[in-house]
CSV table of C-alpha atoms and ligand atoms in Angstrom, one decimal:
chain,number,residue,atom,x,y,z
S,1,UNK,CA,59.8,118.9,-3.8
S,2,UNK,CA,56.5,120.3,-5.0
S,3,UNK,CA,55.1,122.7,-2.4
S,4,UNK,CA,51.5,122.4,-3.7
S,5,UNK,CA,51.5,118.6,-3.5
S,6,UNK,CA,53.0,118.6,0.0
S,7,UNK,CA,50.5,121.2,1.1
S,8,UNK,CA,47.6,119.3,-0.4
S,9,UNK,CA,48.6,116.2,1.5
S,10,UNK,CA,48.9,118.2,4.7
S,11,UNK,CA,45.6,119.9,4.2
S,12,UNK,CA,43.9,116.5,3.7
S,13,UNK,CA,45.4,115.2,6.9
S,14,UNK,CA,44.8,118.3,9.0
S,15,UNK,CA,41.7,120.1,7.5
S,16,UNK,CA,41.0,123.5,8.8
S,17,UNK,CA,44.2,123.9,10.7
S,18,UNK,CA,44.8,127.2,9.1
S,19,UNK,CA,47.6,128.7,11.2
S,20,UNK,CA,49.6,125.5,11.0
S,21,UNK,CA,49.1,125.3,7.2
S,22,UNK,CA,50.0,129.0,6.9
S,23,UNK,CA,53.3,128.6,8.8
S,24,UNK,CA,54.3,125.5,6.8
S,25,UNK,CA,53.5,127.0,3.5
S,26,UNK,CA,55.6,130.1,4.2
S,27,UNK,CA,58.7,128.0,5.0
S,28,UNK,CA,58.3,125.6,2.1
S,29,UNK,CA,57.9,128.4,-0.4
S,30,UNK,CA,61.1,130.0,1.0
S,31,UNK,CA,63.2,126.8,0.9
S,32,UNK,CA,61.9,125.2,-2.3
S,33,UNK,CA,64.8,126.3,-4.5
S,34,UNK,CA,67.6,125.4,-2.1
S,35,UNK,CA,65.9,122.1,-1.2
S,36,UNK,CA,65.8,121.1,-4.8
S,37,UNK,CA,69.5,121.5,-5.0
S,38,UNK,CA,69.9,118.7,-2.4
S,39,UNK,CA,68.7,115.4,-3.8
S,40,UNK,CA,69.8,113.7,-0.5
S,41,UNK,CA,67.1,115.6,1.4
S,42,UNK,CA,64.5,114.6,-1.1
S,43,UNK,CA,65.6,111.0,-0.9
S,44,UNK,CA,65.3,111.0,3.0
S,45,UNK,CA,62.0,112.7,2.7
S,46,UNK,CA,63.2,115.4,5.0
S,47,UNK,CA,60.4,117.9,4.4
S,48,UNK,CA,57.6,115.3,4.7
S,49,UNK,CA,59.1,114.3,8.1
S,50,UNK,CA,59.8,117.8,9.2
S,51,UNK,CA,56.3,119.2,8.8
S,52,UNK,CA,54.7,116.7,11.2
S,53,UNK,CA,55.3,116.9,14.9
S,54,UNK,CA,57.1,114.0,16.5
S,55,UNK,CA,54.2,113.6,18.9
S,56,UNK,CA,51.4,115.5,20.7
S,57,UNK,CA,50.1,115.0,24.2
S,58,UNK,CA,46.6,116.1,24.8
S,59,UNK,CA,45.1,116.0,28.3
S,60,UNK,CA,42.2,117.1,30.4
S,61,UNK,CA,42.8,119.7,33.1
S,62,UNK,CA,40.2,119.9,35.8
S,63,UNK,CA,40.3,122.5,38.6
S,64,UNK,CA,38.0,124.4,40.9
S,65,UNK,CA,37.4,128.1,40.6
S,66,UNK,CA,36.9,130.7,43.4
S,67,UNK,CA,33.1,130.1,43.3
S,68,UNK,CA,33.7,126.4,44.0
S,69,UNK,CA,32.6,125.5,40.4
S,70,UNK,CA,34.4,122.7,38.7
S,71,UNK,CA,36.1,123.8,35.5
S,72,UNK,CA,37.6,121.6,32.7
S,73,UNK,CA,40.1,122.8,30.1
S,74,UNK,CA,42.3,121.1,27.6
S,75,UNK,CA,46.1,120.9,27.9
S,76,UNK,CA,48.6,120.1,25.2
S,77,UNK,CA,52.3,119.6,24.6
S,78,UNK,CA,53.5,119.4,21.0
S,79,UNK,CA,57.0,117.8,20.8
S,80,UNK,CA,57.8,119.0,17.3
S,81,UNK,CA,61.4,118.2,16.4
S,82,UNK,CA,64.3,117.0,18.5
S,83,UNK,CA,67.0,116.7,15.8
S,84,UNK,CA,69.2,119.4,17.3
S,85,UNK,CA,68.4,119.0,21.0
S,86,UNK,CA,65.7,118.5,23.6
S,87,UNK,CA,62.2,119.9,22.8
S,88,UNK,CA,62.2,123.6,23.8
S,89,UNK,CA,59.4,126.2,23.7
S,90,UNK,CA,56.8,128.0,25.6
S,91,UNK,CA,53.4,127.3,27.0
S,92,UNK,CA,50.5,129.5,25.9
S,93,UNK,CA,47.4,130.0,28.0
S,94,UNK,CA,44.7,131.7,25.9
S,95,UNK,CA,41.1,130.9,25.2
S,96,UNK,CA,41.8,130.4,21.5
S,97,UNK,CA,44.5,127.8,22.0
S,98,UNK,CA,43.9,124.6,19.8
S,99,UNK,CA,46.1,122.0,18.1
S,100,UNK,CA,46.5,124.1,15.0
S,101,UNK,CA,47.9,127.1,16.9
S,102,UNK,CA,50.3,125.0,18.9
S,103,UNK,CA,51.5,123.1,15.8
S,104,UNK,CA,52.2,126.3,14.0
S,105,UNK,CA,54.1,127.6,17.0
S,106,UNK,CA,56.0,124.3,17.4
S,107,UNK,CA,56.9,124.3,13.8
S,108,UNK,CA,58.2,127.9,13.9
S,109,UNK,CA,60.0,127.2,17.2
S,110,UNK,CA,62.0,124.4,15.5
S,111,UNK,CA,63.6,126.8,13.0
S,112,UNK,CA,63.8,129.7,15.4
S,113,UNK,CA,65.7,127.5,17.9
S,114,UNK,CA,68.0,126.3,15.1
S,115,UNK,CA,68.8,130.0,14.3
S,116,UNK,CA,69.9,130.7,17.9
S,117,UNK,CA,73.0,128.5,17.4
S,118,UNK,CA,72.1,126.7,20.6
S,119,UNK,CA,71.3,122.9,20.8
S,120,UNK,CA,67.5,123.1,21.3
S,121,UNK,CA,64.8,121.2,19.4
S,122,UNK,CA,61.3,122.7,18.9
S,123,UNK,CA,58.2,122.3,21.1
S,124,UNK,CA,55.2,124.2,22.2
S,125,UNK,CA,52.3,123.7,24.5
S,126,UNK,CA,49.5,125.3,26.5
S,127,UNK,CA,45.8,125.3,27.2
S,128,UNK,CA,42.5,127.0,26.2
S,129,UNK,CA,42.4,128.2,29.8
S,130,UNK,CA,41.6,132.0,29.7
S,131,UNK,CA,43.6,133.9,32.3
S,132,UNK,CA,41.5,137.1,31.8
S,133,UNK,CA,39.8,138.0,35.0
S,134,UNK,CA,41.2,135.1,37.0
S,135,UNK,CA,42.4,135.5,40.6
S,136,UNK,CA,45.9,134.6,41.6
S,137,UNK,CA,44.6,131.6,43.5
S,138,UNK,CA,42.7,130.4,40.4
S,139,UNK,CA,45.9,130.8,38.3
S,140,UNK,CA,47.8,128.7,40.8
S,141,UNK,CA,45.2,126.0,41.0
S,142,UNK,CA,45.0,125.8,37.2
S,143,UNK,CA,48.9,125.7,36.8
S,144,UNK,CA,49.0,122.9,39.5
S,145,UNK,CA,46.3,120.9,37.7
S,146,UNK,CA,48.0,121.4,34.4
S,147,UNK,CA,51.4,120.1,35.7
S,148,UNK,CA,49.9,117.0,37.3
S,149,UNK,CA,49.4,115.8,33.7
S,150,UNK,CA,52.4,117.3,32.0
S,151,UNK,CA,55.2,116.4,34.4
S,152,UNK,CA,55.9,112.9,33.2
S,153,UNK,CA,56.6,114.2,29.6
S,154,UNK,CA,59.1,116.9,30.4
S,155,UNK,CA,62.6,117.0,31.9
S,156,UNK,CA,66.0,118.7,31.7
S,157,UNK,CA,67.2,116.4,28.9
S,158,UNK,CA,63.8,115.8,27.2
S,159,UNK,CA,61.6,118.8,27.0
S,160,UNK,CA,62.0,122.2,28.6
S,161,UNK,CA,58.9,124.4,28.6
S,162,UNK,CA,58.8,128.2,29.2
S,163,UNK,CA,56.3,131.0,29.0
S,164,UNK,CA,54.4,132.5,26.1
S,165,UNK,CA,51.2,134.5,25.9
S,166,UNK,CA,49.4,134.2,29.3
S,167,UNK,CA,52.3,132.5,31.0
S,168,UNK,CA,54.9,134.7,32.7
S,169,UNK,CA,57.1,134.4,35.8
S,170,UNK,CA,54.2,133.9,38.2
S,171,UNK,CA,52.8,130.9,36.2
S,172,UNK,CA,56.3,129.4,35.7
S,173,UNK,CA,56.6,129.6,39.5
S,174,UNK,CA,53.4,127.7,40.1
S,175,UNK,CA,54.3,125.1,37.4
S,176,UNK,CA,57.8,124.6,38.7
S,177,UNK,CA,56.7,124.2,42.3
S,178,UNK,CA,54.2,121.5,41.3
S,179,UNK,CA,56.7,119.8,39.0
S,180,UNK,CA,59.2,119.4,41.8
S,181,UNK,CA,56.6,118.1,44.2
S,182,UNK,CA,55.4,115.4,41.8
S,183,UNK,CA,58.7,114.4,40.2
S,184,UNK,CA,60.8,114.6,43.4
S,185,UNK,CA,63.5,116.0,41.1
S,186,UNK,CA,65.0,119.4,42.0
S,187,UNK,CA,67.2,120.2,39.0
S,188,UNK,CA,66.6,123.8,38.2
S,189,UNK,CA,66.6,123.4,34.4
S,190,UNK,CA,63.2,121.8,33.7
S,191,UNK,CA,61.4,125.0,33.0
S,192,UNK,CA,62.9,128.4,31.9
S,193,UNK,CA,61.8,131.9,32.7
S,194,UNK,CA,62.1,131.2,36.4
S,195,UNK,CA,62.5,133.7,39.2
S,196,UNK,CA,66.0,134.9,40.0
S,197,UNK,CA,66.1,133.2,43.4
S,198,UNK,CA,65.3,129.7,42.1
S,199,UNK,CA,67.4,129.3,38.9
S,200,UNK,CA,66.2,132.0,36.6
S,201,UNK,CA,68.6,133.9,34.4
S,202,UNK,CA,69.1,137.6,34.7
S,203,UNK,CA,67.6,139.3,31.6
S,204,UNK,CA,65.3,136.5,30.6
S,205,UNK,CA,62.2,138.7,31.2
S,206,UNK,CA,63.6,141.4,29.0
S,207,UNK,CA,65.3,139.1,26.4
S,208,UNK,CA,62.6,138.8,23.8
S,209,UNK,CA,62.1,142.5,23.4
S,210,UNK,CA,65.7,143.5,23.9
S,211,UNK,CA,66.9,140.8,21.4
S,212,UNK,CA,64.2,142.1,18.9
S,213,UNK,CA,65.6,145.6,19.1
S,214,UNK,CA,69.2,144.4,18.7
S,215,UNK,CA,68.1,142.6,15.5
S,216,UNK,CA,66.2,145.7,14.3
S,217,UNK,CA,69.4,147.8,14.9
S,218,UNK,CA,71.4,145.4,12.7
S,219,UNK,CA,68.8,145.5,10.0
S,220,UNK,CA,68.6,149.3,10.1
S,221,UNK,CA,72.4,149.7,10.1
S,222,UNK,CA,72.7,147.5,7.1
S,223,UNK,CA,70.2,149.7,5.3
S,224,UNK,CA,71.9,152.9,6.4
S,225,UNK,CA,69.1,153.9,8.8
S,226,UNK,CA,68.8,154.4,12.6
S,227,UNK,CA,66.4,153.9,15.4
S,228,UNK,CA,67.3,157.3,16.8
S,229,UNK,CA,64.4,159.7,16.5
S,230,UNK,CA,62.2,157.0,14.8
S,231,UNK,CA,58.5,156.9,15.7
S,232,UNK,CA,57.6,153.4,16.8
S,233,UNK,CA,54.2,151.8,17.1
S,234,UNK,CA,53.9,148.7,19.3
S,235,UNK,CA,51.0,146.3,19.7
S,236,UNK,CA,50.5,144.6,23.0
S,237,UNK,CA,51.5,145.4,26.6
S,238,UNK,CA,52.7,142.1,27.9
S,239,UNK,CA,56.2,141.1,28.7
S,240,UNK,CA,57.4,141.1,25.1
S,241,UNK,CA,56.0,144.6,24.3
S,242,UNK,CA,57.4,145.9,27.5
S,243,UNK,CA,60.9,144.7,26.7
S,244,UNK,CA,60.7,146.1,23.1
S,245,UNK,CA,59.4,149.5,24.3
S,246,UNK,CA,62.1,149.7,27.0
S,247,UNK,CA,65.0,149.0,24.6
S,248,UNK,CA,63.5,151.0,21.8
S,249,UNK,CA,63.3,154.0,24.1
S,250,UNK,CA,66.9,153.4,25.4
S,251,UNK,CA,68.1,153.4,21.8
S,252,UNK,CA,66.6,156.8,21.1
S,253,UNK,CA,63.3,155.7,19.5
S,254,UNK,CA,59.9,157.2,20.4
S,255,UNK,CA,57.2,154.7,21.2
S,256,UNK,CA,54.2,156.7,20.1
S,257,UNK,CA,51.5,154.0,20.2
S,258,UNK,CA,50.7,151.0,22.4
S,259,UNK,CA,47.6,148.8,21.8
S,260,UNK,CA,45.5,146.1,23.4
S,261,UNK,CA,42.4,144.2,22.4
S,262,UNK,CA,40.3,147.2,23.5
S,263,UNK,CA,42.0,149.8,21.3
S,264,UNK,CA,45.2,151.9,21.0
S,265,UNK,CA,46.8,154.5,23.3
S,266,UNK,CA,48.4,157.4,21.4
S,267,UNK,CA,51.5,158.3,23.3
S,268,UNK,CA,53.0,161.3,21.3
S,269,UNK,CA,55.7,162.1,23.9
S,270,UNK,CA,57.1,158.6,24.0
S,271,UNK,CA,57.9,156.4,27.0
S,272,UNK,CA,59.1,157.3,30.5
S,273,UNK,CA,60.4,154.9,33.2
S,274,UNK,CA,57.0,155.3,35.0
S,275,UNK,CA,55.1,154.4,31.8
S,276,UNK,CA,57.2,151.4,31.2
S,277,UNK,CA,56.8,150.2,34.8
S,278,UNK,CA,53.0,150.6,34.4
S,279,UNK,CA,53.0,148.3,31.4
S,280,UNK,CA,54.0,145.5,33.7
S,281,UNK,CA,51.1,146.4,36.1
S,282,UNK,CA,48.7,146.3,33.2
S,283,UNK,CA,49.8,142.8,32.3
S,284,UNK,CA,49.7,141.6,35.9
S,285,UNK,CA,46.2,142.9,36.4
S,286,UNK,CA,44.9,140.1,34.1
S,287,UNK,CA,42.3,142.5,32.5
S,288,UNK,CA,43.7,142.4,29.0
S,289,UNK,CA,43.0,146.1,28.4
S,290,UNK,CA,45.3,149.0,27.5
S,291,UNK,CA,42.8,151.9,28.2
S,292,UNK,CA,43.9,152.5,31.8
S,293,UNK,CA,47.3,153.6,30.5
S,294,UNK,CA,45.7,156.8,29.1
S,295,UNK,CA,43.8,157.3,32.4
S,296,UNK,CA,47.0,157.1,34.3
S,297,UNK,CA,49.1,159.3,32.0
S,298,UNK,CA,47.3,162.4,30.8
S,299,UNK,CA,49.5,163.0,27.8
S,300,UNK,CA,48.3,159.7,26.3
S,301,UNK,CA,44.9,159.4,24.5
S,302,UNK,CA,42.9,156.2,24.2
S,303,UNK,CA,41.2,155.5,20.9
S,304,UNK,CA,38.7,152.5,21.3
S,305,UNK,CA,38.6,149.8,18.7
S,306,UNK,CA,41.6,151.0,16.7
S,307,UNK,CA,44.9,149.1,16.1
S,308,UNK,CA,48.4,150.5,16.6
S,309,UNK,CA,48.7,150.3,12.8
S,310,UNK,CA,46.3,153.2,12.3
S,311,UNK,CA,48.9,155.5,13.9
S,312,UNK,CA,51.5,157.1,11.6
S,313,UNK,CA,54.9,155.7,12.5
S,314,UNK,CA,58.3,154.9,11.0
S,315,UNK,CA,58.7,151.4,12.5
S,316,UNK,CA,55.8,149.0,13.3
S,317,UNK,CA,56.5,146.3,15.9
S,318,UNK,CA,53.7,143.7,16.3
S,319,UNK,CA,54.3,142.3,19.8
S,320,UNK,CA,51.0,140.5,20.6
S,321,UNK,CA,49.5,137.6,18.6
S,322,UNK,CA,49.7,135.8,15.3
S,323,UNK,CA,48.0,137.5,12.2
S,324,UNK,CA,47.5,140.7,14.2
S,325,UNK,CA,48.7,142.8,11.2
S,326,UNK,CA,46.8,142.1,8.0
S,327,UNK,CA,47.0,143.3,4.4
S,328,UNK,CA,44.8,146.3,5.0
S,329,UNK,CA,46.8,147.3,8.1
S,330,UNK,CA,50.0,147.0,6.0
S,331,UNK,CA,48.5,149.2,3.3
S,332,UNK,CA,47.6,151.8,5.9
S,333,UNK,CA,51.0,151.8,7.4
S,334,UNK,CA,52.6,152.2,4.0
S,335,UNK,CA,50.3,155.1,3.2
S,336,UNK,CA,51.4,156.8,6.5
S,337,UNK,CA,55.1,156.4,5.6
S,338,UNK,CA,56.2,153.4,7.6
S,339,UNK,CA,59.6,152.1,6.3
S,340,UNK,CA,60.2,149.1,8.6
S,341,UNK,CA,58.2,146.3,10.2
S,342,UNK,CA,59.7,143.7,12.4
S,343,UNK,CA,57.5,140.9,13.7
S,344,UNK,CA,58.2,140.4,17.4
S,345,UNK,CA,55.1,138.2,17.9
S,346,UNK,CA,55.2,134.8,16.3
S,347,UNK,CA,53.8,135.1,12.7
S,348,UNK,CA,52.4,138.5,13.6
S,349,UNK,CA,51.7,139.4,10.0
S,350,UNK,CA,49.4,137.7,7.5
S,351,UNK,CA,50.9,136.5,4.2
S,352,UNK,CA,49.1,139.4,2.5
S,353,UNK,CA,50.7,141.9,4.9
S,354,UNK,CA,54.2,140.4,4.2
S,355,UNK,CA,53.7,140.6,0.4
S,356,UNK,CA,52.5,144.2,0.7
S,357,UNK,CA,55.6,145.2,2.6
S,358,UNK,CA,57.9,143.2,0.4
S,359,UNK,CA,56.4,144.6,-2.8
S,360,UNK,CA,56.8,148.1,-1.5
S,361,UNK,CA,60.4,147.3,-0.8
S,362,UNK,CA,60.4,148.3,2.9
S,363,UNK,CA,62.4,146.6,5.6
S,364,UNK,CA,60.6,143.5,6.9
S,365,UNK,CA,61.8,140.7,9.2
S,366,UNK,CA,60.0,137.6,10.4
S,367,UNK,CA,59.3,136.6,14.0
S,368,UNK,CA,61.4,133.5,14.0
S,369,UNK,CA,64.5,135.7,13.6
S,370,UNK,CA,63.4,138.9,15.4
S,371,UNK,CA,62.1,137.3,18.6
S,372,UNK,CA,64.6,134.5,18.9
S,373,UNK,CA,66.4,136.3,21.7
S,374,UNK,CA,63.7,135.1,24.1
S,375,UNK,CA,64.3,131.4,23.6
S,376,UNK,CA,68.0,132.0,23.1
S,377,UNK,CA,68.2,133.4,26.6
S,378,UNK,CA,66.1,130.4,27.8
S,379,UNK,CA,68.9,128.4,26.3
S,380,UNK,CA,71.4,130.5,28.3
S,381,UNK,CA,69.3,129.9,31.4
S,382,UNK,CA,69.5,126.1,30.8
S,383,UNK,CA,73.3,126.4,30.4
S,384,UNK,CA,73.6,128.2,33.7
S,385,UNK,CA,71.3,125.7,35.4
S,386,UNK,CA,73.4,122.8,34.2
S,387,UNK,CA,76.6,124.4,35.3
S,388,UNK,CA,75.0,125.4,38.6
S,389,UNK,CA,76.1,129.0,38.3
S,390,UNK,CA,74.6,132.3,37.4
S,391,UNK,CA,76.0,134.8,35.0
S,392,UNK,CA,75.9,138.6,35.5
S,393,UNK,CA,73.5,140.7,33.5
S,394,UNK,CA,76.4,142.0,31.4
S,395,UNK,CA,77.5,138.5,30.5
S,396,UNK,CA,74.0,137.5,29.5
S,397,UNK,CA,73.5,140.7,27.5
S,398,UNK,CA,76.9,140.2,25.7
S,399,UNK,CA,75.8,136.7,24.7
S,400,UNK,CA,72.4,137.9,23.6
S,401,UNK,CA,74.0,140.6,21.5
S,402,UNK,CA,76.3,138.0,19.9
S,403,UNK,CA,73.5,135.6,19.1
S,404,UNK,CA,71.3,138.3,17.6
S,405,UNK,CA,74.2,139.5,15.4
S,406,UNK,CA,74.7,135.9,14.3
S,407,UNK,CA,71.0,135.5,13.4
S,408,UNK,CA,71.2,138.7,11.4
S,409,UNK,CA,74.3,137.4,9.6
S,410,UNK,CA,72.6,134.1,8.8
S,411,UNK,CA,69.6,136.0,7.3
S,412,UNK,CA,71.9,138.1,5.2
S,413,UNK,CA,73.9,135.1,4.0
S,414,UNK,CA,70.8,133.2,2.8
S,415,UNK,CA,68.5,136.1,2.0
S,416,UNK,CA,70.6,138.3,-0.3
S,417,UNK,CA,68.6,139.5,-3.4
S,418,UNK,CA,70.3,140.2,-6.7
S,419,UNK,CA,69.9,143.9,-6.0
S,420,UNK,CA,71.8,143.6,-2.7
S,421,UNK,CA,68.8,144.1,-0.5
S,422,UNK,CA,67.9,141.3,2.0
S,423,UNK,CA,64.8,139.0,2.0
S,424,UNK,CA,64.8,138.3,5.7
S,425,UNK,CA,61.9,135.9,5.4
S,426,UNK,CA,63.8,133.7,3.0
S,427,UNK,CA,67.1,134.2,4.8
S,428,UNK,CA,65.7,133.1,8.2
S,429,UNK,CA,63.7,130.2,6.8
S,430,UNK,CA,66.6,128.8,4.8
S,431,UNK,CA,69.2,129.2,7.6
S,432,UNK,CA,66.9,127.5,10.1
S,433,UNK,CA,65.9,124.8,7.7
S,434,UNK,CA,69.4,123.9,6.5
S,435,UNK,CA,70.5,123.2,10.1
S,436,UNK,CA,67.6,121.1,11.1
S,437,UNK,CA,67.6,119.2,7.7
S,438,UNK,CA,71.3,118.4,8.0
S,439,UNK,CA,70.9,117.2,11.6
S,440,UNK,CA,68.0,115.0,10.5
S,441,UNK,CA,69.9,113.6,7.6
S,442,UNK,CA,73.0,112.7,9.6
S,443,UNK,CA,70.9,110.9,12.3
S,444,UNK,CA,69.2,108.5,9.8
S,445,UNK,CA,65.6,107.5,9.1
S,446,UNK,CA,63.9,107.6,12.5
H,1,2IT,O1,57.9,131.9,21.2
H,1,2IT,C1,58.9,131.8,21.9
H,1,2IT,O2,60.0,131.7,21.4
H,1,2IT,C2,58.7,131.7,23.3
H,1,2IT,N1,57.6,131.8,23.8
H,1,2IT,C3,59.9,131.5,24.3
H,1,2IT,C4,60.2,130.0,24.4
H,1,2IT,C5,61.2,129.7,25.4
H,1,2IT,O3,61.4,128.4,25.5
H,1,2IT,O4,61.8,130.5,26.0
């Protein structure tokens, strides 16, 4: 395989799809060496097949807003790869959603899902619908209109969507209600991230953030470090940031910064149960601002226009959006003494940021390993739905611990450097790739 040739072909076919091309390049550069030791992969053109989604559905979503105005958005579902199971991955509602973003997310999801050890293929979907400032009734009407198009393409054995940015328990509720009405099928396992009364798994809301911190714990243990007493900067205040802040606090870390698109809240005394609960209110308010956190809690200070990465910290946890931490941010963090960065958002760091961290020799782990606890727990939700039972919180947490430990092991196995340190990017990419590649090879040219 020649990475530059494959990338040139892909750029020609998908000009300007920068996030998608960025995600593919990162994986190909990591796996090149291993791939070239497997002529059978080359012969079956595994990479050329793997970088293109199996199919993409694009559809118009028309709905009526509270003023009675007709609104039209675009909806998508990218069914990326089904070699190891039904398509699985979230739906993102955000004004910047486009095919490039969903293809990058679907590509990443394929390897992430492989890392979970569960039988799930990769998919992603969403819409350029902007939830900011929308009423509950508008969100419901949009979700219902979205599902009138999507329902024929999903199902418990074919494609199982979940939440992502802009899609939480409320949206999954509206989507699931409409799915059942249209399909006249009442299996609980067509969407995950459901409410506890209608097939949801205990711990799914917390799972992405909790799993991320379990992964960070393993990474720190291996390097002889600890979360206890560490200063932690977090971007975002959605479901994922909330889970990460909750578990980081429980493990003895101090979450000293929290940021939103409007700026950063300095929080020198760390989190309290009241502050953590308020993060959920902020998200539910649909205003997409973090400033009210500092109005509510006088020991916090809001600094407008600044990122969480301007705050001196030991551990940086990007929990918001792709490319939210760039090369300059990485340099600033290093200058301030940061010794660990774990991507909790998908592709949270730019390639420049990753190189800056890796060149400095600090601990760095990529989103597809760190945040895999979210989709893994979706997989556990699917299992419970298919068995028509629910597990206790302790059972789900045990399984999540086991899965995150496994993912860490896989990264260590494939990412060991000659000096004994771990390249988690390479480790995660190779481990995920090997599983999907082997599954594709064994199932023939399709
Ligand atoms: O990026 C992700 O892994 C998710 N948004 C969760 C996907 C899922 O199916 O639970």
